[in-house]
């Protein structure tokens, strides 16, 4: 069985999850790891039994055996390693959001298009079986033309506290739903209006509400609240409501789909995104998107589920929303460059 | 048992429902009816066994026996009969929205305040047991200070077709949730931003999405879509999500709370607002609010659940949202007069 | 306004709730109270401003002004005060279950039928607006002939601990759903099979599962678990699923209909059965059933929502289920006398 | 990439689905097909581009290149081809239920244990991500010791009409939940009591309700109704409620997890069991269980998710329930041989 050699650049919690996902794929081999934190590097290297450990990604990318890398660095440190990996002739699986500026996104898209290797951004929600099923229903014309979409993606205050010093909820989570709205409508966003509220005094505001207008006239609304109570019954609080001229679609991850209730309160263990299906192995949509990209490489077919241009469009819209919230006015997408 | 003598001005479907609600209240007597449509007047008079039938409300209001009137005329024809009834010394139960302009609302509030009789606007959602329970939890401090509220109130396309020639979804239905948001937050709305979409070419657009900013910083979002598919599983599609600094509250009327599924599809029979509990008698929140006002009259205590000023505030915010949608900019409430 | 004079015999928590319900009914007056516990009697008398306080119900019933009594004694002490009240010429509102033996139920039914006053057992679920709506749909033929019903009514372990020394879950809670099944089907139960499990070592087992066969062939299943975790997300966990030849009906009280989530976990404040709508006043189905009985008295019309014979039938079936669980065999209803 | 050669014996709709599942697995090759229906054989062979087509499975099994077979014949025709495949030295993926008699199950288990190849029965629900997540929570002790389980698995009348001439709902669908109950509790079933109702006059009754007692005292209840209305909002109507001494778990597949509402009513497109993720390719739990077995073969590790003995135990319990329904008495599992 041919094994594709996979490296990971950026070993925070999600870089490690990439490793946990790869660990369950028979055709993949975790080949090498890279992070500036040497202690972390040794620790995660030991966990995955990997001894090609780097603090400098240029050195790692110089290894001709390496086929593909995951880029799981901080969201505003995506561009340099991504361009380096493309230039080194590697396939790239890049975490969302593509980059932190529209300019950087363009640079990545251009580099990817000039390469004969593949680049795919990890828009994991497209690999959630329920969102994929909704896409098939929409494509089959079951709800007509989309006129309104509402999305919610809320997380507890303790997660907010960890993340809000680094990224805000609109670009951090709203990018998922913005991408899904673009995917479902097949339309372009014309304007963004947003409001934010800083409840806990972190660098970024805890709450972002965004209203998009699409070029078809459709309206899209994203709710992103990163300060839900920790004793939580209904998290991940992820919902979508898609209204078309002929019907609607409703999605939700939590109870009653799945809930555990006990002395600690109630919660929905993750069955969908990155469940630990056995010690050290994560399945779900994360494994699915990694496996999809793996098979694109093995069969030498470009990824069709999402293109770099689509990832760029989602970032552009979210940054327009951030700009709207900062300036208290509607922002046109074509202002964003 | 003393019976309060109650008249109804405006005998459309909802005027008749007022009658159906009064029919179940032992302490109320349907005393007189008024509408310009003589056929309708005779028909509804016969149904309720009422022979004091008027096409001119001034004549009706001249009857000294009459204690109280429901005003259930078209939303933009509320002001004249309401002022006339107040001037005639009657108690007034006025349907929502209070009036179609801020100016008219002020006139009604001023007249009500100058009268020794009572005026209450039928903000029926405050009498929905679940919304009332949520209010009690909020008052008890269970979710801390409110930072975000999302409301949905969507109805089928066939109802939209009947109503959209007369009124739009933001003032027509959003006024319910705007009022509830004001009630729950105890705050004032500072700005409104809204977008609308006209899907079916009626006088008013089918879809309205509104985003409010409150003076506490809280954000409120109303979804009002009047073109849901008629073969409907989840209507009335009425939901609210209230997020506070210490917790959240979730409300919903439909399945799984109640649903009937059969060869015609699935639907939620109304158990809450105006269910026909026996032939010709409606119970639920409609009977509850009428009964509440009735007891205010019997015990001579001013209505405390909602004041005329609160009804004015809800209309003002909705009209600001309508203005935003029409002008494509954020509208400040203090622009509205 | 005529006020009906109402007494309460048995002042446990639910006797007090009867008072809280009566407190919100303008046409009712809490006339007198009776309990053997003198401290409790004084305390609740003070709360309601009632000075006709009795430790002996015979003395209380001797007052010719008294119109009606609630009997809210322990479930196995219903018979004597009920028969005494009927014999004293009072209307009787008796709590469920009617009595603790089939024999006693027959005695009560016979006495009620011989009286010119009314007796109604407090089958409160019939006054839950959603169950009442379901009844109307069934009567209207919307789901055809009923072939299967599933009911769940589960409560937390702390409530179980308080109640299980006195009564078990099948007769204690299953009697609600047994009654509803009889009401909806219009059929008779032929056999009962049940299993119980004693988890916490109280006098009565915490868990009861019952399977009924109706004379129409329909199957009915009741789940009654009185040991749910106290940190609870989904209580009251009350559900019903009614399957007919042409459709089905689904009911549920809890989230998403209503939930509060905060640092203490999540819960559904009661909006339905006996919500405290203002300090010292309970509304909901409890006030509804008391008000219904009050109006039967005022208008001198016998209660039609439930008859004594129907209350007897529900108790008989539950006692058959209890007997089945005790003897580990199917029990025929006609064995029960 | 090594490809495992896979044959399919029995090409009804589910045999074809096995092919659709294998079509998405890069390491599998659909090697050969077998059915007695020659037209069907040619048609499905053409679909999958397979030219090793057989009407006699003995001939097919004689091919030494063939590694593994799916047995997807009628449920009461599982035994002979399964034993033949084992004897021919093939790995066997057998559809549920294992066989139609306890005796046949024992024969299969014995043959599998004597072989150095693997046999796994397709208990697909164990591969549903939500049920797998629940299993992990139970194993982690999150709900304590299980005391009660309720399962529902109901399907529309049109599916019932197609299937009820061949198999009944208890062994046909209840076997899924019986297996899950055994898996979750780790206990053995001691007795089964069941009732059935034949609504539409097919060979097998449409409705089966089963109550199990486990050797731990736990009670398990299965609802299997194969006559739900075709215009359906909530199908697959699949639910489970697992109550432990420390907590509970709730699962459900349908709305609000996912629903499409349009002019045809509302429905949940399958995102879980065998969604057609692209034309001719099925993913979901079906692909997952086939892929799992495939990797067991590739890595030469016996399947651990389910053993033949466990499949036998589920069939035995269901046949005890069928016997109870037929004889109107509780049946002990140890009566079943």
XYZ file of C-alpha atoms in Angstrom, chain B residues 1-2 24 26-27 129-131 133-134 136-137 141-143 246-264 267 269-272 275-278 288 291-292 295 298-299, chain C residues 1-2 24 26-27 129-131 133-134 136-137 141-143 246-264 267 269-272 275-278 288 291-292 295 298-299:
98
model
C -71.433 37.908 37.997
C -70.775 41.394 36.634
C -64.879 32.225 26.461
C -67.544 34.539 31.709
C -67.139 38.157 32.869
C -46.454 31.411 28.622
C -42.943 30.591 27.431
C -41.996 34.213 26.768
C -41.414 32.404 31.786
C -38.278 33.706 30.055
C -39.259 35.854 34.904
C -35.899 34.068 34.526
C -30.913 37.344 37.089
C -30.485 33.842 35.724
C -28.635 34.891 32.569
C -24.205 34.482 32.600
C -26.344 32.285 30.392
C -28.833 32.028 27.600
C -32.480 31.263 26.921
C -33.914 29.432 23.927
C -37.562 29.426 22.837
C -39.448 27.768 19.999
C -43.106 27.035 19.329
C -42.995 24.170 16.865
C -41.873 20.558 16.672
C -40.724 18.873 18.816
C -42.957 20.865 21.171
C -45.905 19.797 19.013
C -46.343 18.438 15.513
C -48.916 16.555 13.496
C -47.585 14.525 10.572
C -49.889 13.036 8.008
C -50.635 12.711 4.324
C -50.826 16.501 4.036
C -47.751 21.078 10.893
C -51.586 23.184 15.369
C -51.617 26.395 17.411
C -51.731 25.554 21.120
C -50.570 28.981 22.224
C -56.451 27.932 19.518
C -60.137 27.257 18.910
C -60.693 25.334 22.125
C -64.329 24.651 21.351
C -55.313 35.624 28.243
C -58.953 38.541 30.209
C -56.043 40.427 31.731
C -59.645 42.204 35.108
C -63.024 45.111 36.908
C -60.470 45.858 39.602
C -68.690 39.711 40.907
C -69.904 36.515 42.596
C -55.326 34.291 40.528
C -61.159 36.698 40.371
C -64.314 34.616 40.860
C -52.651 23.344 25.735
C -50.548 21.034 23.570
C -52.274 17.865 24.720
C -54.585 20.624 20.718
C -53.569 17.032 19.973
C -58.682 18.259 18.771
C -56.557 16.985 15.876
C -59.579 12.627 12.144
C -56.196 14.009 11.207
C -54.250 10.860 12.086
C -53.127 8.163 8.712
C -50.487 10.092 10.629
C -48.818 10.810 13.915
C -48.548 13.444 16.606
C -45.450 14.357 18.616
C -45.377 16.368 21.847
C -42.629 17.524 24.164
C -42.387 20.176 26.877
C -38.694 20.900 27.054
C -35.926 22.362 24.912
C -36.113 23.540 22.182
C -39.572 24.691 23.271
C -37.908 26.478 26.176
C -34.575 26.219 27.962
C -32.383 28.304 30.193
C -28.671 27.528 30.092
C -26.285 28.986 32.619
C -23.572 28.193 35.097
C -25.887 25.820 36.917
C -33.283 23.632 32.637
C -38.674 26.679 33.696
C -42.281 25.489 33.839
C -44.416 27.555 31.467
C -47.252 25.052 31.372
C -45.800 28.590 36.732
C -45.645 31.237 39.445
C -46.783 34.107 37.246
C -46.474 36.644 40.026
C -56.955 26.458 34.008
C -61.039 27.850 36.658
C -62.806 25.323 34.452
C -67.139 27.952 35.830
C -71.039 29.102 38.394
C -72.954 27.977 35.314
